[in-house]
CSV table of C-alpha atoms in Angstrom, one decimal:
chain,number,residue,atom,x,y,z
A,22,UNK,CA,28.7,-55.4,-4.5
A,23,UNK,CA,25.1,-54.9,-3.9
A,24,UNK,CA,22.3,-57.5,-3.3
A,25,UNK,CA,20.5,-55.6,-6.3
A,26,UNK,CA,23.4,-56.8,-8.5
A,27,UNK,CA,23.0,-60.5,-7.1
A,28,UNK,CA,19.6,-60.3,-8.1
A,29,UNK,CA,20.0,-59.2,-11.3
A,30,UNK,CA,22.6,-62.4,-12.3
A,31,UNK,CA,20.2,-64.6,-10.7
A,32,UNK,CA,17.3,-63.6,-12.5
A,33,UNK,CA,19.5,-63.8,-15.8
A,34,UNK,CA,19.8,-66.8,-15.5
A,35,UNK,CA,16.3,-67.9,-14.3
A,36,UNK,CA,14.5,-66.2,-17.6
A,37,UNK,CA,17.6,-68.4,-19.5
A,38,UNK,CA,20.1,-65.2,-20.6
A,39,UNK,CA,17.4,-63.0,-22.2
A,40,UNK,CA,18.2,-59.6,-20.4
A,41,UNK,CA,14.5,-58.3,-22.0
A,42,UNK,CA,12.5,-60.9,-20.4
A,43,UNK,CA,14.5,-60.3,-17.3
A,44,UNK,CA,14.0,-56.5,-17.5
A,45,UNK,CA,10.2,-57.2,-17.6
A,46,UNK,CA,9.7,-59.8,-15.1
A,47,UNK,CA,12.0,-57.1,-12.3
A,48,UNK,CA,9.5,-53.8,-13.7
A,49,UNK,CA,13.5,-53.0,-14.6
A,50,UNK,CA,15.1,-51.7,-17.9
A,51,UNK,CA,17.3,-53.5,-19.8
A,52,UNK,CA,20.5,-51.0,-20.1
A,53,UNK,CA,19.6,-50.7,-16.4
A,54,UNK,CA,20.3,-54.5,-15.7
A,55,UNK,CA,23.2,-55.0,-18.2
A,56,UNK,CA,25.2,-52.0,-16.8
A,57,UNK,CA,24.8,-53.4,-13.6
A,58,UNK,CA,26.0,-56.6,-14.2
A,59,UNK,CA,28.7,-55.2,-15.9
A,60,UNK,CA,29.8,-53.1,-12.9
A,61,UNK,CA,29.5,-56.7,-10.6
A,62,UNK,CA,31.8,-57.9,-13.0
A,63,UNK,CA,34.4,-55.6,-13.2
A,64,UNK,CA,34.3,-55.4,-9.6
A,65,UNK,CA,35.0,-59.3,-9.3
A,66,UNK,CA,37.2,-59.0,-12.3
A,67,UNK,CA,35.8,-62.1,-13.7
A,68,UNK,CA,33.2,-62.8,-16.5
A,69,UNK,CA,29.9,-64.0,-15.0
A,70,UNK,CA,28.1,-64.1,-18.4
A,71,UNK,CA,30.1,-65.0,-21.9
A,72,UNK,CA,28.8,-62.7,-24.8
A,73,UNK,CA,28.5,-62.4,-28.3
A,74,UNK,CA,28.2,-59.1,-29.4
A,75,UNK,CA,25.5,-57.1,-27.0
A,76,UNK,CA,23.5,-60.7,-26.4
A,77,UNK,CA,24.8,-63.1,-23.7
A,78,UNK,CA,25.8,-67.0,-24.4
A,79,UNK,CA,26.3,-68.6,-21.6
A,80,UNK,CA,27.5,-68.9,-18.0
A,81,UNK,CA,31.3,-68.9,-17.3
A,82,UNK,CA,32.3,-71.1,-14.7
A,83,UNK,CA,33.1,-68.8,-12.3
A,84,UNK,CA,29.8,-67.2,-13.4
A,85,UNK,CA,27.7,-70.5,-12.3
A,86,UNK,CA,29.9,-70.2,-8.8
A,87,UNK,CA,29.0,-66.9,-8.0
A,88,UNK,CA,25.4,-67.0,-9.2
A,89,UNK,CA,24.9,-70.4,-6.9
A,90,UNK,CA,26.2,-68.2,-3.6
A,91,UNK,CA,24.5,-65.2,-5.1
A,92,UNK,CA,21.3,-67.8,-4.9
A,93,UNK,CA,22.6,-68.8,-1.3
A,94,UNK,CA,22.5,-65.1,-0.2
A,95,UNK,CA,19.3,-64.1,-1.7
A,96,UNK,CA,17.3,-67.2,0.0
A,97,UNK,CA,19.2,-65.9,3.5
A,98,UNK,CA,17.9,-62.1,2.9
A,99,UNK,CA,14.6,-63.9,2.3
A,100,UNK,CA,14.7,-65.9,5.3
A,101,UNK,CA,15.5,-63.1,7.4
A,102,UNK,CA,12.5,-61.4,6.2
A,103,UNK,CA,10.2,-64.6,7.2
A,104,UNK,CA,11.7,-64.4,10.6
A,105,UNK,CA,10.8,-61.0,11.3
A,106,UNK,CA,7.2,-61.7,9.7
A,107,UNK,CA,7.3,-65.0,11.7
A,108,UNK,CA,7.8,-62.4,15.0
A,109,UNK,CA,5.1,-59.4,14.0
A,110,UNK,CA,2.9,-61.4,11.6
A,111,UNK,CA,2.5,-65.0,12.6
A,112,UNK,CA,-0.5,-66.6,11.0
A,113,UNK,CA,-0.2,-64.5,7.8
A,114,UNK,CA,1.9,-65.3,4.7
A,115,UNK,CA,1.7,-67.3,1.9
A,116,UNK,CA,2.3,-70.5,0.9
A,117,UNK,CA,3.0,-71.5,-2.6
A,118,UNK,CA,2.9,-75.6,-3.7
A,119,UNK,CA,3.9,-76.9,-6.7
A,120,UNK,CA,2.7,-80.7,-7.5
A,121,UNK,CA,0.9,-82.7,-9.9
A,122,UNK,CA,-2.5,-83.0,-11.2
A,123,UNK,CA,-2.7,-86.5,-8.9
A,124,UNK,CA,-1.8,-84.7,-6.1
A,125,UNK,CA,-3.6,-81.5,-6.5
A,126,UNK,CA,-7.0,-83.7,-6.8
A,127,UNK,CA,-6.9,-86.3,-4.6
A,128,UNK,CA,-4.2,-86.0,-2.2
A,129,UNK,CA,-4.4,-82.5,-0.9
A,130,UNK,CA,-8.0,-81.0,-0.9
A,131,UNK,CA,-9.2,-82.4,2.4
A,132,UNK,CA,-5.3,-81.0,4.0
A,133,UNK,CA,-5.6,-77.7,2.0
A,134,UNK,CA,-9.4,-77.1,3.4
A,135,UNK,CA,-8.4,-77.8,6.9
A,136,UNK,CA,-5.1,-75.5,6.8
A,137,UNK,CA,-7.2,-72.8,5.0
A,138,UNK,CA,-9.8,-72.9,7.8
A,139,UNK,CA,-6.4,-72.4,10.4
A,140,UNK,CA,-4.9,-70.1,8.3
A,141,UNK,CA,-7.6,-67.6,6.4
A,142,UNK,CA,-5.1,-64.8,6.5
A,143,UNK,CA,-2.2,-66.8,4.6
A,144,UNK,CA,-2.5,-67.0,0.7
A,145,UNK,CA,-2.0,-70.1,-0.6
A,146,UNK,CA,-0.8,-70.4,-4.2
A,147,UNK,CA,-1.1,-74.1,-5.9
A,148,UNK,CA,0.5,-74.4,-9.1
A,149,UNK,CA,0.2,-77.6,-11.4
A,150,UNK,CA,3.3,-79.2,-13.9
A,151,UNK,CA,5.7,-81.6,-15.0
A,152,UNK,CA,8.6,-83.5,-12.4
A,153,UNK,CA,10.7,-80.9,-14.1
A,154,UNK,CA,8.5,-77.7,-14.0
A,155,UNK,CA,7.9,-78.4,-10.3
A,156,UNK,CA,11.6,-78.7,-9.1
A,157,UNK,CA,12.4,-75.8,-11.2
A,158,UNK,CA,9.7,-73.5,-9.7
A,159,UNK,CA,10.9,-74.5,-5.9
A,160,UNK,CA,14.7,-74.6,-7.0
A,161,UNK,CA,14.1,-70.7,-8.4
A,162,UNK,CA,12.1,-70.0,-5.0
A,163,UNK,CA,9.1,-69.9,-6.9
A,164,UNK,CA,7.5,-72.6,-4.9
A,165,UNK,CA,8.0,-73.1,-1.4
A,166,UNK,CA,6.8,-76.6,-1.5
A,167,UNK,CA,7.4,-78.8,-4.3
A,168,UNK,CA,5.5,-82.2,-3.6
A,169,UNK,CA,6.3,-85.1,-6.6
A,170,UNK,CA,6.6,-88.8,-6.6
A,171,UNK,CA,8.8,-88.9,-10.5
A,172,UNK,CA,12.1,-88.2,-11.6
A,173,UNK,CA,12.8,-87.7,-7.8
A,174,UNK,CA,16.7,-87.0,-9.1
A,175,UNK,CA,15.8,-83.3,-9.9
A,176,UNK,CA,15.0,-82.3,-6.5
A,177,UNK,CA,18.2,-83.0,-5.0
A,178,UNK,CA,18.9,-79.6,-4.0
A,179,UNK,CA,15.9,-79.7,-1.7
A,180,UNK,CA,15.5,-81.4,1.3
A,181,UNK,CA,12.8,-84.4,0.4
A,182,UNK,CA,10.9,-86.2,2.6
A,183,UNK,CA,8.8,-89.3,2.3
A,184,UNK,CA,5.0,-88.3,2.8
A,185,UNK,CA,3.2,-92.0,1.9
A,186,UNK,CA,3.5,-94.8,-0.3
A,187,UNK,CA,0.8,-95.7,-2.8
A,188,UNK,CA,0.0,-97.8,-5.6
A,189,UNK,CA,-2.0,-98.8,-8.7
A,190,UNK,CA,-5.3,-100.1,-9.6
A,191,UNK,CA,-6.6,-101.4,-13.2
A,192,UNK,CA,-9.9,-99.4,-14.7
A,193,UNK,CA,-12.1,-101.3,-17.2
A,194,UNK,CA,-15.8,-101.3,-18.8
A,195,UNK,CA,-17.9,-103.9,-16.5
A,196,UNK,CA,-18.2,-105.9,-19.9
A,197,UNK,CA,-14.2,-105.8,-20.7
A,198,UNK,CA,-13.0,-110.1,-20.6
A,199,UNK,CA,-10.5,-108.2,-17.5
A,200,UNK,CA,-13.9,-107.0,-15.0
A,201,UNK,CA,-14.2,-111.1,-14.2
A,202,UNK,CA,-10.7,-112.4,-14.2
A,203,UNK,CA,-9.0,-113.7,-10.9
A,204,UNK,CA,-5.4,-113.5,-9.8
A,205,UNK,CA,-4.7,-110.8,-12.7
A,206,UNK,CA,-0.8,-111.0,-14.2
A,207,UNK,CA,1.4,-108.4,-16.0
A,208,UNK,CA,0.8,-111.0,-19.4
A,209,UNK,CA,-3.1,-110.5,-18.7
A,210,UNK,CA,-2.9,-107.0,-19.0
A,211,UNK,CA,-0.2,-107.1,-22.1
A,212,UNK,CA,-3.1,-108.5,-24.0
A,213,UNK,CA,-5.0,-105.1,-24.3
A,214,UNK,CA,-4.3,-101.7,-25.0
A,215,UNK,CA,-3.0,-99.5,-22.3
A,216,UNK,CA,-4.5,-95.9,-21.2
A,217,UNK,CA,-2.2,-94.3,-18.2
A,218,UNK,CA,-0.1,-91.5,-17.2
A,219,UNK,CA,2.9,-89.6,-19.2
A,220,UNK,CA,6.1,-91.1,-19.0
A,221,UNK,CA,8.2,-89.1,-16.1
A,222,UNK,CA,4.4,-88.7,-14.1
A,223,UNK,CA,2.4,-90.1,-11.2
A,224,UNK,CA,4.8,-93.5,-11.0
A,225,UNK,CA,4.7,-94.2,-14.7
A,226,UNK,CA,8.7,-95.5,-14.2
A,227,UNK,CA,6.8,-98.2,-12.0
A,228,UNK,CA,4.8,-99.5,-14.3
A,229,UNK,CA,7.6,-99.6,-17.3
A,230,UNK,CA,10.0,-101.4,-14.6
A,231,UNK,CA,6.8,-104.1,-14.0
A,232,UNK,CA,6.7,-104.8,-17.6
A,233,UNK,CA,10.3,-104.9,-18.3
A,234,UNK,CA,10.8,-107.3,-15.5
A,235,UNK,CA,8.5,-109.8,-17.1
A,236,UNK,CA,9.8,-109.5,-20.4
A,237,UNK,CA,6.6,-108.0,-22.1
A,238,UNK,CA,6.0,-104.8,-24.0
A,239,UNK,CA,2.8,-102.6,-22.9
A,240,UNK,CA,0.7,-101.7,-25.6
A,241,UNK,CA,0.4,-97.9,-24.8
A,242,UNK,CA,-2.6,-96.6,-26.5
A,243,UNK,CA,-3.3,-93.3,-24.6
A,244,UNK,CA,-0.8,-91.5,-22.4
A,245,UNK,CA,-2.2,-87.9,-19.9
A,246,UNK,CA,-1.3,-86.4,-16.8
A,247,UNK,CA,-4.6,-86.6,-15.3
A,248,UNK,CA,-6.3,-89.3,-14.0
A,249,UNK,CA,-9.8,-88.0,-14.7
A,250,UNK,CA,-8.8,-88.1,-18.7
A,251,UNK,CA,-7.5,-91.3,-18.8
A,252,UNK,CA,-11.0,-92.3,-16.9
A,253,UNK,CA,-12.9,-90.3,-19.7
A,254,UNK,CA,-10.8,-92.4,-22.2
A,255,UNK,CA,-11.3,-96.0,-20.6
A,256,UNK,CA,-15.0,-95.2,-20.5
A,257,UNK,CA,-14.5,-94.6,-24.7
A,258,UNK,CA,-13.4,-98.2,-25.2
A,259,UNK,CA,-9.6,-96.8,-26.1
A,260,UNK,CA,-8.0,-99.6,-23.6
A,261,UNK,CA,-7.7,-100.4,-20.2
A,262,UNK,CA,-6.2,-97.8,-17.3
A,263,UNK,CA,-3.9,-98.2,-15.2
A,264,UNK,CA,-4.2,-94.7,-12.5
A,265,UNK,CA,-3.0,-94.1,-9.0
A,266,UNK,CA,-5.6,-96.1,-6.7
A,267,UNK,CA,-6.3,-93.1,-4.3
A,268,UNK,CA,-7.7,-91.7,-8.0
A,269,UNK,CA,-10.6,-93.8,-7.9
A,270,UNK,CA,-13.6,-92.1,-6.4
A,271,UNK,CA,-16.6,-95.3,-5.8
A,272,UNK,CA,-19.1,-92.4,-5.9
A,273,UNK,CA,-18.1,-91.3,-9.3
A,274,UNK,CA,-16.5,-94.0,-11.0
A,275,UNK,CA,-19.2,-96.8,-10.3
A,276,UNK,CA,-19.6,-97.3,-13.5
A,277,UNK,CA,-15.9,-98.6,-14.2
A,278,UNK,CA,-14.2,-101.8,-12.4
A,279,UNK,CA,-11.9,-101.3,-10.4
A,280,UNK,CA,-9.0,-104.1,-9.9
A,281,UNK,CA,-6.7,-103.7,-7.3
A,282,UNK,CA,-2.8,-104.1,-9.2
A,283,UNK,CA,-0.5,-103.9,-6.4
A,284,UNK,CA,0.9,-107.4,-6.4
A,285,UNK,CA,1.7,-106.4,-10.2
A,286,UNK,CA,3.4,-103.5,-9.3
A,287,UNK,CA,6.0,-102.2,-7.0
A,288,UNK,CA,5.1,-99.2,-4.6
A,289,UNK,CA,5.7,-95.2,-5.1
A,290,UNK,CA,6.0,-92.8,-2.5
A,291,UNK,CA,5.2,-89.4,-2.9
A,292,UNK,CA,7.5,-86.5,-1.1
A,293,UNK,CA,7.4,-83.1,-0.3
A,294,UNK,CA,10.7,-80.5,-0.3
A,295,UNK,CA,11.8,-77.5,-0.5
A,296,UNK,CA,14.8,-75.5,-0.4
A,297,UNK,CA,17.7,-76.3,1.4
A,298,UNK,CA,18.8,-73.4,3.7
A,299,UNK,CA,15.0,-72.2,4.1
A,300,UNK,CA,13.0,-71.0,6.9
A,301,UNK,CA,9.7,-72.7,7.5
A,302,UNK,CA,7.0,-70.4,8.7
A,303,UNK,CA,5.4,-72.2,11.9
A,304,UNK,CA,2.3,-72.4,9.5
A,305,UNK,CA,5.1,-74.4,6.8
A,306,UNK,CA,5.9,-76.9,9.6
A,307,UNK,CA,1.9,-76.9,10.4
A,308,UNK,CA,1.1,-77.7,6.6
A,309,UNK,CA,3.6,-80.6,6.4
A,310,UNK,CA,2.4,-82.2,9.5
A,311,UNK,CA,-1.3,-82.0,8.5
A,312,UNK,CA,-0.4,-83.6,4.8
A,313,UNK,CA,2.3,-86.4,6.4
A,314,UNK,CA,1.6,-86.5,10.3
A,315,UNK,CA,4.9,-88.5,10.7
A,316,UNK,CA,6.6,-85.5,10.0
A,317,UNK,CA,6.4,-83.2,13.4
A,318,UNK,CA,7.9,-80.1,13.3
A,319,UNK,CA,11.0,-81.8,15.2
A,320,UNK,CA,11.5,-84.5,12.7
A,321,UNK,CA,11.7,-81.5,10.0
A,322,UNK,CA,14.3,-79.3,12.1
A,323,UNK,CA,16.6,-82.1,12.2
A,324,UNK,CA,16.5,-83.3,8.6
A,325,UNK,CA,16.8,-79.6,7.7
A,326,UNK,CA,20.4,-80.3,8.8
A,327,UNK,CA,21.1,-83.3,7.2
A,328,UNK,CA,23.9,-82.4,4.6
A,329,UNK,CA,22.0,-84.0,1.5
A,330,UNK,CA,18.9,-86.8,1.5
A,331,UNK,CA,20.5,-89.8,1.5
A,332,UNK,CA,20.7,-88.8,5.4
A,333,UNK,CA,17.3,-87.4,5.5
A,334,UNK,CA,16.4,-91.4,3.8
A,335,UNK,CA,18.6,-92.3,6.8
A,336,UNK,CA,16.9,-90.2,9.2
A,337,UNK,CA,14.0,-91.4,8.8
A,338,UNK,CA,14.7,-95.2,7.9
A,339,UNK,CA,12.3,-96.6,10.4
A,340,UNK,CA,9.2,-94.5,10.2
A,341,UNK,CA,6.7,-96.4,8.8
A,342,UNK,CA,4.4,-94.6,6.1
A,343,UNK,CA,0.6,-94.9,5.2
A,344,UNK,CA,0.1,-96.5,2.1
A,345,UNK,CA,-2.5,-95.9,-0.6
């Protein structure tokens, strides 16, 4: 068994059972990759892929247990790697994140400018997507940060923690009926068409549960993943917005009103993870303490143990977060 053959199953499975696309994304050949998987397998005597004809199917069962400890292994060899550059090569690196548009604009420039002024000899690598996309690149080991506040189920094989809570604030035209009304309700805002995020982004469930509770169906008119569109689209007349309130900017959105909605809505908090079984660089630990100061490089360590998060949510049950 060789950790080339490991490999080789792993990424398999990563570019969904095409053995070309594999073959391309290693700088591999094909024959090259299939042989070697078949040499794993007769060496196991067990079928990790099921085949029909020359193409592969699917993932035997006993496949999807080996390539899970074959994805154990691999993120060992790695960390072993990270400690020896951690030893001869301290401040340089890289860092990859994987988040949302939200996040990427508003959340982290003022963190990622300070870290990069630290750290100018670490590479950092920001990539944008959907709940999905993100835990999928951190999962794979594409990311080693995946930081998300949606569909928070997909990320449990990472070790999450809370970063802050935040909440929602209603955009109109300073002549929409809304700009002058007091003690806004969920009915108020039923009465007009909606503009706001994609559902399964940027605390969209939040908003569905808000309307559901009061028995009243939103009028969705407009639905993107970025904030700065659904601005572009309030300021078109298409309906009111309904955005993350740390995506209001007073210098460049003066000409919109801004209503605060969080009586009408219940808070979401936004978390960062990553990989269970990873090591953190000391410029890792650095980046999640200058993003979510709560979280010191000691309260990481120990949820890094924690067996699953419903003890990291136990862990740290009585910090209090920042909200937004």
């Amino acid at each position: 068994m060789k950790l080339q053959q490991l490999r080789y199953i792993v990424e398999v499975l990563n570019n969904n059972l095409n053995v070309s696309a594999t073959a391309e994304a290693l700088f591999t050949s094909q024959p090259g990759i299939s042989k070697q998987v078949r040499m794993l397998e007769d060496e196991l005597g067990i079928q990790i892929f099921g085949r029909s004809g020359k193409h592969l199917t699917h993932v035997t069962s006993a496949g999807q247990e080996v390539i899970n400890i074959a994805q154990q292994i691999l993120s060992k060899v790695e960390g072993i790697k990270a400690v020896a550059r951690e030893h001869t090569q301290p401040d340089e690196g890289r860092l990859r994140i994987a988040t949302t548009h939200t996040q990427a604009r508003y959340a982290l420039p003022e963190v990622i400018q300070g870290f990069i002024k630290k750290y100018s000899k670490v590479s950092l690598q920001m990539s944008q997507g959907t709940p999905a996309q993100i835990s999928d690149a951190a999962a794979k080991g594409e990311a080693d940060f995946a930081i998300a506040t949606e569909s928070l189920h997909l990320y449990n094989d990472l070790v999450m923690l809370p970063c802050y809570h935040w909440n929602r604030s209603i955009i109109v035209k300073k002549d929409h009926p809304l700009a002058r009304k007091q003690g806004l309700t969920i009915a108020d805002i039923a009465k007009y068409s909606l503009v706001t995020y994609v559902f399964g982004f940027t605390g969209r469930s939040e908003l569905d549960s808000a309307f559901e509770k009061a028995g009243v169906e939103p009028k969705i008119a407009f639905t993107a993943t970025d904030a700065d569109v659904i601005k572009t689209y309030v300021r078109l007349g298409v309906g009111i917005g309904v955005i993350a309130s740390m995506a209001i900017d007073p210098k460049i959105d003066g000409d919109l009103v801004t209503i605060d909605a969080s009586h009408l809505f219940k808070a979401s908090t936004t978390k960062i993870g990553f990989r269970r079984g990873s090591f953190l660089r000391g410029y890792m630990f650095d980046f999640i303490e200058r993003f979510a100061p709560h979280l010191t490089k000691d309260i990481v360590t120990r949820a890094m143990i924690m067996k699953n998060n419903a003890e990291v949510d136990e862990l740290l049950k009585d910090i209090e977060l920042p909200t937004f």
